PDB file of C-alpha atoms in Angstrom:
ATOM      1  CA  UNK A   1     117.557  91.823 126.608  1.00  0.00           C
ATOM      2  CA  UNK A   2     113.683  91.371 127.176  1.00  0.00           C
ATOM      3  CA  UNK A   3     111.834  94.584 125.717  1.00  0.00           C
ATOM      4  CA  UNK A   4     109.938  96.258 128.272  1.00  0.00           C
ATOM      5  CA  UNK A   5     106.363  95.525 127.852  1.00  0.00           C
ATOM      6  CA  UNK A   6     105.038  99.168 128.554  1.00  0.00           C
ATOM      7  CA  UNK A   7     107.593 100.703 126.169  1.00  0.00           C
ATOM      8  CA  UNK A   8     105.575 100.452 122.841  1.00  0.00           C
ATOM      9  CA  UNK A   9     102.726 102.825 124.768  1.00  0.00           C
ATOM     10  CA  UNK A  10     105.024 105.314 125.002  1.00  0.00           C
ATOM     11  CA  UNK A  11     104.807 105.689 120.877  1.00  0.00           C
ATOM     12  CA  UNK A  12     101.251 105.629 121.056  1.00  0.00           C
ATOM     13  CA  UNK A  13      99.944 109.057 119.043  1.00  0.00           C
ATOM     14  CA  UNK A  14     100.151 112.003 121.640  1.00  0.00           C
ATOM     15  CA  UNK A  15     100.382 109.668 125.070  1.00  0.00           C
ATOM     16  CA  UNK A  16     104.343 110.130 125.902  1.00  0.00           C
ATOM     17  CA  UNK A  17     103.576 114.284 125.938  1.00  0.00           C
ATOM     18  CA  UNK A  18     100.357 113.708 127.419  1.00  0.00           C
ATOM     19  CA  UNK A  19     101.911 111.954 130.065  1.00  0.00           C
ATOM     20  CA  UNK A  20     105.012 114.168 130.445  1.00  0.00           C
ATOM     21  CA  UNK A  21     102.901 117.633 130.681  1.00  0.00           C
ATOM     22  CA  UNK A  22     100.610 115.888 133.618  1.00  0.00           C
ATOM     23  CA  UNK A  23     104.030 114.750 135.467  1.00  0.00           C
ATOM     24  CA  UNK A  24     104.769 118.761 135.145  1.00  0.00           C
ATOM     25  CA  UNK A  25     101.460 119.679 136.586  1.00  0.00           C
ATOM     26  CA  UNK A  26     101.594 116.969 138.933  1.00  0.00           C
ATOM     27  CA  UNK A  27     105.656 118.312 140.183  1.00  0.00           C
ATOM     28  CA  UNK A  28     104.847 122.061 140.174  1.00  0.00           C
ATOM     29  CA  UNK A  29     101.640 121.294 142.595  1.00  0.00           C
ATOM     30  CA  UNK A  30     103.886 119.238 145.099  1.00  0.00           C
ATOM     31  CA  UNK A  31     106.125 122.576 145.532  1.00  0.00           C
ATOM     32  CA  UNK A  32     103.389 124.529 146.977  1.00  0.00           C
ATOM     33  CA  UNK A  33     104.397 126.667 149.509  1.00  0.00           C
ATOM     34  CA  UNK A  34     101.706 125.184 151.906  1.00  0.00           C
ATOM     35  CA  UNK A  35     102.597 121.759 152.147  1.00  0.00           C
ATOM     36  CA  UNK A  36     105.569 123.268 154.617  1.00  0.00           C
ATOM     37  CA  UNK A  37     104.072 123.583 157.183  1.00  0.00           C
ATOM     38  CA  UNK A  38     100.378 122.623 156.575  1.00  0.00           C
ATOM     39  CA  UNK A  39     101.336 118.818 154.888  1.00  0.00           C
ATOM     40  CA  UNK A  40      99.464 116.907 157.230  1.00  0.00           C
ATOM     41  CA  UNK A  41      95.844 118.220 157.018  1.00  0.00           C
ATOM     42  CA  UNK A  42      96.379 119.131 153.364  1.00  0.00           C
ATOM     43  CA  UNK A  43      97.176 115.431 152.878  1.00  0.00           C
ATOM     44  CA  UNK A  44      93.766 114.492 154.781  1.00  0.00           C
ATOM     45  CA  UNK A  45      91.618 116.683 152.781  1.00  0.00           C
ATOM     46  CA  UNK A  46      92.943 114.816 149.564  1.00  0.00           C
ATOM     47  CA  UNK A  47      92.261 111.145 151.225  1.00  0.00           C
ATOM     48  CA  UNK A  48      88.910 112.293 152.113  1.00  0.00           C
ATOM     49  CA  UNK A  49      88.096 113.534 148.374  1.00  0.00           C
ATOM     50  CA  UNK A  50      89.773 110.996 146.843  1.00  0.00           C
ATOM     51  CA  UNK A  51      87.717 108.680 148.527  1.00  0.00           C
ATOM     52  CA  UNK A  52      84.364 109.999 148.445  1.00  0.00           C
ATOM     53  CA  UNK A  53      85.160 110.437 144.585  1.00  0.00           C
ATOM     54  CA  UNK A  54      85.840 106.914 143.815  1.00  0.00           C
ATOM     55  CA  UNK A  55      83.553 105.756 145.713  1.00  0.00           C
ATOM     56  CA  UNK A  56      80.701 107.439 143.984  1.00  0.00           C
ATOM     57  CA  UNK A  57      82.234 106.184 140.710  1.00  0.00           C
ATOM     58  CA  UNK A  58      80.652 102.519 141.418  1.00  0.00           C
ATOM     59  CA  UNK A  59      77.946 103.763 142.770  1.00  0.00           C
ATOM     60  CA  UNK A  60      76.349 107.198 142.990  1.00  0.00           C
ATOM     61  CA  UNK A  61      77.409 110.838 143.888  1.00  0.00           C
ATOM     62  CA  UNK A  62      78.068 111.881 148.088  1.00  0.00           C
ATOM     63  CA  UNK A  63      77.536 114.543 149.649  1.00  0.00           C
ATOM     64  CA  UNK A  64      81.456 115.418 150.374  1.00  0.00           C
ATOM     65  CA  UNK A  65      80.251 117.339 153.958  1.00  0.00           C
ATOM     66  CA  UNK A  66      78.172 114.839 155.215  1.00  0.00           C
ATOM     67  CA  UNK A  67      80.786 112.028 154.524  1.00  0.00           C
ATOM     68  CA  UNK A  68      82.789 114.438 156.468  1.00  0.00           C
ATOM     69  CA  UNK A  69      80.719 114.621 159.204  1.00  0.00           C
ATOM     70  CA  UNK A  70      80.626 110.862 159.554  1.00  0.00           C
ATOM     71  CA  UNK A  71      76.451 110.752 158.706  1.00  0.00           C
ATOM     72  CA  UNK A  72      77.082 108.903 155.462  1.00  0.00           C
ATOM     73  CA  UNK A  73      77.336 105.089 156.049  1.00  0.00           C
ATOM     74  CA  UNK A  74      77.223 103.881 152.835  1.00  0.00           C
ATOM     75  CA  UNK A  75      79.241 100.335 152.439  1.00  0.00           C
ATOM     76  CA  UNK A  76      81.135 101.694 149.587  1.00  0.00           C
ATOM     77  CA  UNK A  77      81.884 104.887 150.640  1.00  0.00           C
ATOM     78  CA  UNK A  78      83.637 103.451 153.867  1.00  0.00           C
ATOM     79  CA  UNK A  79      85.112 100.672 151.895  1.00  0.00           C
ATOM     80  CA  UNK A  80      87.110 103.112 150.053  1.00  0.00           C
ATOM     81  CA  UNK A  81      87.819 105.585 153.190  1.00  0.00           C
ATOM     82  CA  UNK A  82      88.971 102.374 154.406  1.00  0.00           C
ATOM     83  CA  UNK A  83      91.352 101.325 151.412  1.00  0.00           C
ATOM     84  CA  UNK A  84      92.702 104.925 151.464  1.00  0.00           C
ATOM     85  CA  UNK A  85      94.073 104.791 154.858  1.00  0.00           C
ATOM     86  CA  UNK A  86      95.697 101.416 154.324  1.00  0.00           C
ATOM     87  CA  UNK A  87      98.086 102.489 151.398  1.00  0.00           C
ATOM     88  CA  UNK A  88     100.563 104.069 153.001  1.00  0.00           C
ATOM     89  CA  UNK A  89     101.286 100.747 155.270  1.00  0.00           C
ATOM     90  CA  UNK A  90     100.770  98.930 151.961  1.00  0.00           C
ATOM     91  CA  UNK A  91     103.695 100.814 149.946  1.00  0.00           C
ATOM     92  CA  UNK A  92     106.553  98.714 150.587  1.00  0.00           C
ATOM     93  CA  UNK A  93     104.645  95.167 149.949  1.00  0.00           C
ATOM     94  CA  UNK A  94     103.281  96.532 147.129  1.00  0.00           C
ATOM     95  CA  UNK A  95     105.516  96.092 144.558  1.00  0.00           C
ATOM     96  CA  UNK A  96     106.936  92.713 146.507  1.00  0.00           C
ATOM     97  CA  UNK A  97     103.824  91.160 146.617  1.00  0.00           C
ATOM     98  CA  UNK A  98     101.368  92.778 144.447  1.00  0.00           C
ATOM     99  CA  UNK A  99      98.803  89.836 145.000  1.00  0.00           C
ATOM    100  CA  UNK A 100      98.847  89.931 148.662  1.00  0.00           C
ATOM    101  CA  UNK A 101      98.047  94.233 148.445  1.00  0.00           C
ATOM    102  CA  UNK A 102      95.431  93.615 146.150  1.00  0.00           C
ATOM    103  CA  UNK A 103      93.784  90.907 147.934  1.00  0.00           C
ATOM    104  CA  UNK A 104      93.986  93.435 151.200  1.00  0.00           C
ATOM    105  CA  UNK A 105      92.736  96.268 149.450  1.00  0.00           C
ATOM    106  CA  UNK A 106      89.735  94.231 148.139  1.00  0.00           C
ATOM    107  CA  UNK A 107      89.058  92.920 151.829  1.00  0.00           C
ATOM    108  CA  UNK A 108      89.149  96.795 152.830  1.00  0.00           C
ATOM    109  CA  UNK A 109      86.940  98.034 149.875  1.00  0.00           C
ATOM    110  CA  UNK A 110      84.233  95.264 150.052  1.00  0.00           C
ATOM    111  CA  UNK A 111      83.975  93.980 153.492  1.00  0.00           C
ATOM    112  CA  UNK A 112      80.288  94.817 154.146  1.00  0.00           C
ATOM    113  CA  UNK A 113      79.329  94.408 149.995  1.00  0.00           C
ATOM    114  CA  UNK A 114      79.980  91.048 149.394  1.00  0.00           C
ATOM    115  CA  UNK A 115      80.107  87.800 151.210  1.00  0.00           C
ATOM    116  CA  UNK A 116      82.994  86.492 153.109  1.00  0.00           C
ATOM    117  CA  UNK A 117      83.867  84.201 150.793  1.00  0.00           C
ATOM    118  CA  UNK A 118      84.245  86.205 148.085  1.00  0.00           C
ATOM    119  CA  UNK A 119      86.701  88.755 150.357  1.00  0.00           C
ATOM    120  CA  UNK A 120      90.245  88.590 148.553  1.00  0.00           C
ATOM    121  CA  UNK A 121      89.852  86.582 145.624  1.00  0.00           C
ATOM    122  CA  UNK A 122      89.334  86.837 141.545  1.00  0.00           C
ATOM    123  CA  UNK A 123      85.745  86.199 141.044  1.00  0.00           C
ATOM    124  CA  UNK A 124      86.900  84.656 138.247  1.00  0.00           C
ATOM    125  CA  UNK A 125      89.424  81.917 137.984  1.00  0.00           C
ATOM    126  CA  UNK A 126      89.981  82.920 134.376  1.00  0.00           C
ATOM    127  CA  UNK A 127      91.400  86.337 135.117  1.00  0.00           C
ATOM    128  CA  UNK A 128      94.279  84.940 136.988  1.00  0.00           C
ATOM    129  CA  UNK A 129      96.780  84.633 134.372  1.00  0.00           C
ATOM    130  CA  UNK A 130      96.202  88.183 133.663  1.00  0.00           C
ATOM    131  CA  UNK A 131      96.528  89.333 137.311  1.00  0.00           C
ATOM    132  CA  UNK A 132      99.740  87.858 137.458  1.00  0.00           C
ATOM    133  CA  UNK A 133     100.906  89.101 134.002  1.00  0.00           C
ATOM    134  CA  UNK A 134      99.787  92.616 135.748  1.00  0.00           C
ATOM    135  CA  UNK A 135     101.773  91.751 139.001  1.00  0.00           C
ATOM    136  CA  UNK A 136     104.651  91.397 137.296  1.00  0.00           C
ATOM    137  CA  UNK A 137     105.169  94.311 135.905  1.00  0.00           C
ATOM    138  CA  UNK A 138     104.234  96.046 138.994  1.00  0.00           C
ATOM    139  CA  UNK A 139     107.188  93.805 140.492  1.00  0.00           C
ATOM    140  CA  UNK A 140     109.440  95.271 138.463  1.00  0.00           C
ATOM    141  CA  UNK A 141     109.378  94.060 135.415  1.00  0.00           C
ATOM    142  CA  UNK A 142     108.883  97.599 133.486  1.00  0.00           C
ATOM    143  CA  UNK A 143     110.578 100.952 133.443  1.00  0.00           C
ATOM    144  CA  UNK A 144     108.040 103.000 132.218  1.00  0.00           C
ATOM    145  CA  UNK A 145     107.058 106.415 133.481  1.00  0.00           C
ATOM    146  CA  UNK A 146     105.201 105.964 136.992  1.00  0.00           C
ATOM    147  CA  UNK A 147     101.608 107.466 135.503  1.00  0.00           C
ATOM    148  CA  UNK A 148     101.828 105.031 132.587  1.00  0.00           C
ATOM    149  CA  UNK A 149     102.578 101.873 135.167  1.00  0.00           C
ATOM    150  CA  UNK A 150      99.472 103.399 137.278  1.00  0.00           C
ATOM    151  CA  UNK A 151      97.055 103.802 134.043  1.00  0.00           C
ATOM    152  CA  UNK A 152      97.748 100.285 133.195  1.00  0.00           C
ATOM    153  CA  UNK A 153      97.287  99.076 136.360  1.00  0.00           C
ATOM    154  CA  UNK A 154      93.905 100.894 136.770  1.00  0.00           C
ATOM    155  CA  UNK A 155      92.279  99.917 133.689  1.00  0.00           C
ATOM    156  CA  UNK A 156      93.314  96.268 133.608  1.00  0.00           C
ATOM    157  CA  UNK A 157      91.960  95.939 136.971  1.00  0.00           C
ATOM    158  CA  UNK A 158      88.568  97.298 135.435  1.00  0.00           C
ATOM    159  CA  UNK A 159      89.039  95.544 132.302  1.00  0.00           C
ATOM    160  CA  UNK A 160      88.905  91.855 133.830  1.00  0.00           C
ATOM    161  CA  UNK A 161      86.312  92.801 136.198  1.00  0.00           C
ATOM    162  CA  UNK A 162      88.855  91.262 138.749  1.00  0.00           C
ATOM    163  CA  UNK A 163      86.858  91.443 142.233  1.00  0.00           C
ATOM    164  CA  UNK A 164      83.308  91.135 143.532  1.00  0.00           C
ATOM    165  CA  UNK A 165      81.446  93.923 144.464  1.00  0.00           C
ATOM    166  CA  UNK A 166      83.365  97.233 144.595  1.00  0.00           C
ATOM    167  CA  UNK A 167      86.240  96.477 141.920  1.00  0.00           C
ATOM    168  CA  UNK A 168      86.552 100.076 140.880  1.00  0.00           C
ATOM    169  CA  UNK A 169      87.281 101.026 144.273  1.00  0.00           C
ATOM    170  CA  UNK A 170      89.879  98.562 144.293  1.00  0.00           C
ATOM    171  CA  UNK A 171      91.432  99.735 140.775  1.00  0.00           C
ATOM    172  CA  UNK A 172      92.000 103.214 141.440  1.00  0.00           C
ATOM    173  CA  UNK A 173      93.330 102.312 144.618  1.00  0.00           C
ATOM    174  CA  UNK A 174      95.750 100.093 143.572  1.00  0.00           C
ATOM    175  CA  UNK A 175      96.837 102.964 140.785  1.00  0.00           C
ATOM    176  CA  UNK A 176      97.431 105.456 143.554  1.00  0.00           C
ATOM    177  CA  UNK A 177      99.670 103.238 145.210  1.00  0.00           C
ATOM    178  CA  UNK A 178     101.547 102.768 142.191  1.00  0.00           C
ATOM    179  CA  UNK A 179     101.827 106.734 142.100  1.00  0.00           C
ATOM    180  CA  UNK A 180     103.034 106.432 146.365  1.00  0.00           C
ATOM    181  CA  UNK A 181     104.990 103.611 145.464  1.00  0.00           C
ATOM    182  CA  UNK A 182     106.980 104.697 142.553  1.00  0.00           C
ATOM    183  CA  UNK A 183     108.011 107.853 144.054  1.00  0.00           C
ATOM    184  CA  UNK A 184     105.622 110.228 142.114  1.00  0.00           C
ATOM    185  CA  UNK A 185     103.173 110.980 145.009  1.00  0.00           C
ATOM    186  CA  UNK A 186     105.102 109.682 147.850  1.00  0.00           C
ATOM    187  CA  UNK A 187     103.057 111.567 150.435  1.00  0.00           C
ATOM    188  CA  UNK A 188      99.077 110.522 149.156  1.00  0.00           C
ATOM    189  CA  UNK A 189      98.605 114.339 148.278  1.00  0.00           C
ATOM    190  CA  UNK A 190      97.581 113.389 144.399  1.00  0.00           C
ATOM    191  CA  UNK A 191      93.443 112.743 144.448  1.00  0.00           C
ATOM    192  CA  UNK A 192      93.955 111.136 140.672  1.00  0.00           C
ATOM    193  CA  UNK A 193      89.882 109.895 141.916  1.00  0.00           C
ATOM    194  CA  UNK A 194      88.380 113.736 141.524  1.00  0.00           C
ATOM    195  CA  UNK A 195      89.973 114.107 138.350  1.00  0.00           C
ATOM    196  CA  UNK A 196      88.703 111.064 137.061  1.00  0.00           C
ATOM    197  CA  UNK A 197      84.776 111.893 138.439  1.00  0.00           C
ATOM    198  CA  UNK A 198      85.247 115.296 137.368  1.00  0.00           C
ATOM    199  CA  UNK A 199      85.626 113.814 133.224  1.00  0.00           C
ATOM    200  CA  UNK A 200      83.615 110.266 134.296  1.00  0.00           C
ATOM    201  CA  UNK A 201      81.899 109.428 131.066  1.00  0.00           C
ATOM    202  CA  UNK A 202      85.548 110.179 129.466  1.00  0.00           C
ATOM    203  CA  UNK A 203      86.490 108.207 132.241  1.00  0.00           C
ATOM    204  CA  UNK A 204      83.993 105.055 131.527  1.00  0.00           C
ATOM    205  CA  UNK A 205      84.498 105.405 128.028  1.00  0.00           C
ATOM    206  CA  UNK A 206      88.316 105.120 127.669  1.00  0.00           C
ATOM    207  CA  UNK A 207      88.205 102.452 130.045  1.00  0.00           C
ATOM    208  CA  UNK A 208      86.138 100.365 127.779  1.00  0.00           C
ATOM    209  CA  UNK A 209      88.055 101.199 124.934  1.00  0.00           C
ATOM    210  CA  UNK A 210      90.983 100.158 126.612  1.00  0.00           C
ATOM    211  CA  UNK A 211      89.698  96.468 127.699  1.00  0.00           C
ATOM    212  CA  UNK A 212      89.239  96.135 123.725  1.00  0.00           C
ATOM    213  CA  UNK A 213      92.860  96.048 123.424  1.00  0.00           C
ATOM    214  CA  UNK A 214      93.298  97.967 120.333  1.00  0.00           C
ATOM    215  CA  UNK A 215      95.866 100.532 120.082  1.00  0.00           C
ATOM    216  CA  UNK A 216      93.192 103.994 119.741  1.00  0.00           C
ATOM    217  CA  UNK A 217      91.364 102.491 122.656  1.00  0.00           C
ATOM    218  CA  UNK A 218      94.443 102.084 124.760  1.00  0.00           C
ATOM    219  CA  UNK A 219      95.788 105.841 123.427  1.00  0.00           C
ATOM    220  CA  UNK A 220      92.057 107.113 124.882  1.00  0.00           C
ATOM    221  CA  UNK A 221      92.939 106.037 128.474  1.00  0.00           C
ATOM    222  CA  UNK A 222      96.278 106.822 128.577  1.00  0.00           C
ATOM    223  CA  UNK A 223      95.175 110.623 127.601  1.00  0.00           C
ATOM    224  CA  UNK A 224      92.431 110.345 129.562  1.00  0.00           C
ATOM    225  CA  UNK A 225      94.461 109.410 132.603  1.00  0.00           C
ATOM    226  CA  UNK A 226      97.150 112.082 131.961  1.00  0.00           C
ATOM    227  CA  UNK A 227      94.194 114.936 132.118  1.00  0.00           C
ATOM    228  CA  UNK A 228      92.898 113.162 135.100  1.00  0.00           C
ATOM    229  CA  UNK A 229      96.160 113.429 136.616  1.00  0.00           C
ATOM    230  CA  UNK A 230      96.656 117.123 135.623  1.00  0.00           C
ATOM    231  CA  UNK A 231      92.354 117.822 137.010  1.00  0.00           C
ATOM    232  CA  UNK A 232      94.449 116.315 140.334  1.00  0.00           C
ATOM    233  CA  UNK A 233      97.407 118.688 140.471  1.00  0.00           C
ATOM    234  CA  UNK A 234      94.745 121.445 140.155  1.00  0.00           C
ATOM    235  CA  UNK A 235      92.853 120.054 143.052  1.00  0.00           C
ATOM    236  CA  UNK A 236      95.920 119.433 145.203  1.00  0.00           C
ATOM    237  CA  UNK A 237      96.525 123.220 144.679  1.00  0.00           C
ATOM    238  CA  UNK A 238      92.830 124.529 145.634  1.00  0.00           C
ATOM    239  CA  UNK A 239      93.366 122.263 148.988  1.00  0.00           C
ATOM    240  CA  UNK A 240      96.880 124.014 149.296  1.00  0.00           C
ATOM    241  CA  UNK A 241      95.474 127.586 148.965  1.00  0.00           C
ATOM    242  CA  UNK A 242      92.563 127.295 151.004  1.00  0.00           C
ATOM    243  CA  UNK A 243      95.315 126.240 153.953  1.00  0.00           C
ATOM    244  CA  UNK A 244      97.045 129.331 153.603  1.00  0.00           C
ATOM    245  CA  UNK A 245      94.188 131.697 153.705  1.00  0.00           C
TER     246      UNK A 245
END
């Protein structure tokens, strides 16, 4: 039997009970009471933060009201209000044809960035082999807890620099609908992007140490993206309770 690539993380120094208490933050958050009768807005509260959050992790901090409003036209900021609304119609291709979604998602993120030709497409012919290594296993070809599928899929995206323009916007995006995808966040309602602007030079650090491959850099993201994850059950609960006041 081929070993599961994603399995030897799991032994990593601290990650497998990192991981496990965020999937317990992230489970006791989806039983709020509000998300009854109140699911709908609650969920577009989240895609708006989510957005505006990873959006100003490539560039530069938003002001969340005027965004809102619709008075912030920043290309990035759309870009990524643009790849949050297209993952729900993206779940089922996604782990079918992981290659496809991702060259979508980049279209979405970077449409008004970078130049048509560089809409869909590895800037780099080099970092194919890699994409497709990541594909794979996004395809099925690991069993690994969903949050450890989504942190790999995040920070190799970052790692090989894959896309032109807005790549970061296209990573986290492309985690979250691992999350939707693999049944964790089903609904959108997890905004993993304000829990990873509200630790972001934890957040840039462990990604670099994860592109150097080593096992401590690797064990830095994974517990970096577990207390993102858990900073995004806590939000998902502030939305919940401010929609029952």
């Amino acid at each position: 039997m081929p070993t599961d690539p994603l399995a030897p993380l799991l032994e990593l120094t601290d990650v497998r009970a990192a991981l496990d208490g965020a999937r317990s933050a992230v489970d006791a958050a989806m039983r709020h009471r509000a998300l009854r009768r109140s699911g709908g807005p609650v969920a577009a509260e989240i895609a708006l933060r989510t957005s505006v959050a990873s959006a100003a992790l490539d560039t530069h901090g938003f002001d969340l009201e005027g965004v809102r409003a619709g008075v912030v036209t920043d290309p990035v900021v759309q870009g990524a209000l643009r790849t949050t609304a297209a993952l729900d119609g993206l779940t089922a291709t996604w782990p079918k044809a992981p290659r496809q979604v991702l060259a979508k998602l980049h279209t979405l993120a970077a449409r008004d960035v970078v130049t048509g030709a560089e809409l869909g497409r590895p800037q780099d012919p080099a970092v194919v082999p890699r994409i497709d290594a990541l594909a794979a296993l996004v395809a099925g070809a690991t069993n690994a807890p969903v949050l450890l599928q989504a942190a790999v899929v995040h920070a190799e995206l970052l790692a090989l620099k894959a896309f032109a323009g807005p790549n970061g916007v296209v990573a986290r995006a492309a985690a979250r609908l691992t999350l939707i995808a693999g049944g964790l966040d089903p609904r959108g309602l997890l905004a993993m992007d304000v829990g990873h602007r509200s630790r972001e030079p934890e957040y840039v650090g462990s990604a670099n140490a994860f592109a150097t491959g080593t096992p401590d850099g690797i064990r830095s993201w994974l517990r970096h993206f577990a207390a993102a994850a858990e900073r995004a059950a806590e939000e998902l609960t502030d939305v919940c309770e401010k929609a029952v006041e």
